[in-house]
Coordinates of C-alpha atoms in Angstrom, one line a residue:
F1 CA 11.5 38.2 -8.1
V2 CA 11.6 34.5 -8.8
N3 CA 7.9 35.1 -10.8
I4 CA 9.3 38.4 -13.2
A5 CA 9.4 36.1 -16.4
G6 CA 5.9 35.2 -16.3
Y7 CA 5.1 38.8 -15.3
A8 CA 6.7 40.6 -17.8
H9 CA 5.4 38.3 -20.2
R10 CA 2.1 38.6 -18.6
H11 CA 3.2 42.1 -20.3
G12 CA 4.8 41.6 -23.5
L13 CA 7.8 42.6 -22.1
G14 CA 9.9 39.7 -23.4
L15 CA 12.2 38.0 -21.7
G16 CA 15.3 39.9 -21.9
L17 CA 14.0 43.3 -20.6
A18 CA 13.1 40.4 -17.5
G19 CA 16.6 39.4 -17.5
A20 CA 17.5 43.1 -17.1
A21 CA 15.7 43.3 -13.7
L22 CA 17.1 40.2 -12.2
T23 CA 20.4 41.7 -13.1
V24 CA 19.1 45.5 -11.5
T25 CA 17.7 43.1 -8.7
A26 CA 21.0 41.2 -8.0
V27 CA 23.0 45.0 -8.2
A28 CA 20.7 46.7 -5.9
N29 CA 21.0 43.9 -3.7
A30 CA 24.4 43.3 -3.2
A31 CA 24.6 47.6 -3.1
S32 CA 22.6 47.9 0.0
R33 CA 24.0 45.7 1.5
V34 CA 26.8 47.8 2.1
L35 CA 25.1 50.6 1.9
S36 CA 21.7 50.4 4.0
G37 CA 24.6 48.5 6.7
I38 CA 26.4 52.2 6.7
A39 CA 23.2 53.7 6.6
S40 CA 22.2 52.1 10.3
D41 CA 25.2 52.7 11.6
R42 CA 24.5 56.4 11.0
I43 CA 21.0 57.0 10.9
G44 CA 20.1 53.9 13.4
V45 CA 18.0 50.8 12.7
N46 CA 14.8 52.3 12.6
A47 CA 15.4 55.4 10.2
A48 CA 17.2 52.9 7.6
L49 CA 14.7 50.4 7.5
L50 CA 11.9 52.7 6.9
A51 CA 13.5 52.9 4.4
I52 CA 13.6 49.0 2.9
L53 CA 10.2 49.4 3.8
A54 CA 10.1 51.9 1.7
C55 CA 11.6 50.7 -1.1
D56 CA 9.0 47.3 -1.0
L57 CA 6.4 49.3 -1.1
V58 CA 7.6 50.9 -4.5
A59 CA 8.1 48.4 -5.2
A60 CA 5.1 46.7 -4.8
A61 CA 3.0 49.9 -6.1
L62 CA 5.2 50.2 -9.1
L63 CA 4.0 46.9 -10.8
L64 CA 0.4 47.0 -10.0
A65 CA -0.2 50.2 -11.3
G66 CA 1.0 48.2 -15.0
A67 CA 3.9 47.7 -17.1
T68 CA 6.6 49.3 -19.4
P69 CA 10.6 48.4 -19.5
L70 CA 10.4 51.6 -16.6
T71 CA 8.7 51.0 -14.0
L72 CA 10.0 47.0 -14.2
L73 CA 13.9 48.2 -13.9
V74 CA 12.4 50.9 -11.1
A75 CA 11.2 48.0 -9.8
A76 CA 13.6 45.9 -10.1
F77 CA 16.2 48.0 -8.5
A78 CA 13.8 48.5 -5.8
A79 CA 12.8 45.6 -4.6
G80 CA 16.9 44.5 -4.7
W81 CA 17.7 47.1 -3.0
A82 CA 14.6 46.6 -0.3
L83 CA 16.4 43.1 0.1
G84 CA 19.9 43.7 0.1
G85 CA 19.1 46.2 2.6
G86 CA 17.2 43.6 5.5
A87 CA 20.4 41.5 5.0
G88 CA 22.6 44.9 5.3
I89 CA 21.0 45.9 8.3
L90 CA 20.6 42.2 10.4
G91 CA 23.6 43.2 12.0
R92 CA 23.1 46.4 13.4
M93 CA 19.6 45.4 14.8
A94 CA 21.0 42.1 16.1
A95 CA 23.2 43.8 18.7
E96 CA 20.6 46.5 19.8
S97 CA 18.1 44.0 19.9
A98 CA 20.0 41.8 22.5
P99 CA 23.3 43.4 23.5
E100 CA 23.9 40.4 25.2
A101 CA 24.0 38.1 23.1
P102 CA 24.2 39.4 19.4
H103 CA 25.6 36.4 17.3
S104 CA 22.1 34.7 18.7
A105 CA 20.3 37.2 18.3
F106 CA 21.7 37.8 14.5
G107 CA 21.2 33.8 14.1
L108 CA 17.6 34.4 15.2
L109 CA 16.9 37.7 13.1
F110 CA 18.9 35.7 9.8
T111 CA 16.8 32.0 10.1
G112 CA 13.3 34.3 10.2
F113 CA 15.6 36.5 7.1
A114 CA 16.5 33.2 4.9
G115 CA 13.2 32.1 5.7
G116 CA 10.8 34.5 3.9
A117 CA 13.3 33.9 0.9
F118 CA 11.9 30.3 0.9
I119 CA 8.3 30.9 1.8
G120 CA 7.5 34.1 0.0
P121 CA 7.7 32.9 -3.3
L122 CA 6.1 29.6 -2.9
L123 CA 3.3 31.5 -0.5
G124 CA 2.7 34.3 -3.2
A125 CA 2.6 31.8 -6.1
A126 CA -0.3 29.9 -3.9
L127 CA -2.2 32.5 -3.1
T128 CA -2.1 34.8 -6.9
G129 CA -1.1 32.1 -9.4
T130 CA -0.2 33.7 -12.2
S131 CA -1.8 37.2 -11.6
D132 CA 0.1 40.6 -10.6
R133 CA -2.3 40.2 -7.2
G134 CA 1.0 38.7 -5.7
W135 CA 2.4 41.7 -5.6
L136 CA -0.4 42.4 -2.9
V137 CA 1.3 39.4 -1.1
V138 CA 4.4 41.4 -0.9
A139 CA 3.6 44.6 0.2
A140 CA 1.4 42.9 3.4
P141 CA 3.7 41.4 5.4
V142 CA 5.5 45.6 4.2
A143 CA 2.5 47.0 5.8
L144 CA 3.3 45.0 8.5
G145 CA 6.9 46.2 9.1
L146 CA 5.9 49.3 9.3
L147 CA 3.3 49.0 12.1
L148 CA 5.5 47.0 13.9
L149 CA 8.4 50.0 13.4
A150 CA 5.9 52.3 14.8
L151 CA 5.2 50.4 17.7
R152 CA 8.8 50.2 18.2
T153 CA 9.5 53.7 18.2
R154 CA 6.4 54.1 20.1
I155 CA 7.5 51.6 23.4
R156 CA 10.3 50.5 24.0
I157 CA 11.1 47.8 27.2
Q158 CA 13.4 48.2 29.7
P159 CA 16.1 45.3 30.7
A160 CA 14.5 43.9 34.1

């Protein structure tokens, strides 16, 4: 959502609404860090991750579909929820993926999470410039994530 002000401006929505969208993103991000963690403990990482990826797809689809104040704010909420949710389930993912070294696994997972937060906006801007195709850059890794999630639920690797 780092480019939301430009998106709002290109679509005549105003910078005040862009500021509100950033606030909605931040609130959803914070709430989702806690609630997605709770959800992953109750329903499992795979189900929680599926919901998080769905939120990312909803955000991208709404921003591609057209800009209205309502779609911008709902997309902001969905994007914030997905961002916070990813952080909220990292601990559980680490514990499940490497029970013998959960802290090392958390560090590796968080490195990928933080690296994506760093490179994502740069890559999106480089690939799309000022066009709205940047949301496709968001949707592509999410689609890959859904594929990997499907594979993860089908294939369980047994420890040696």
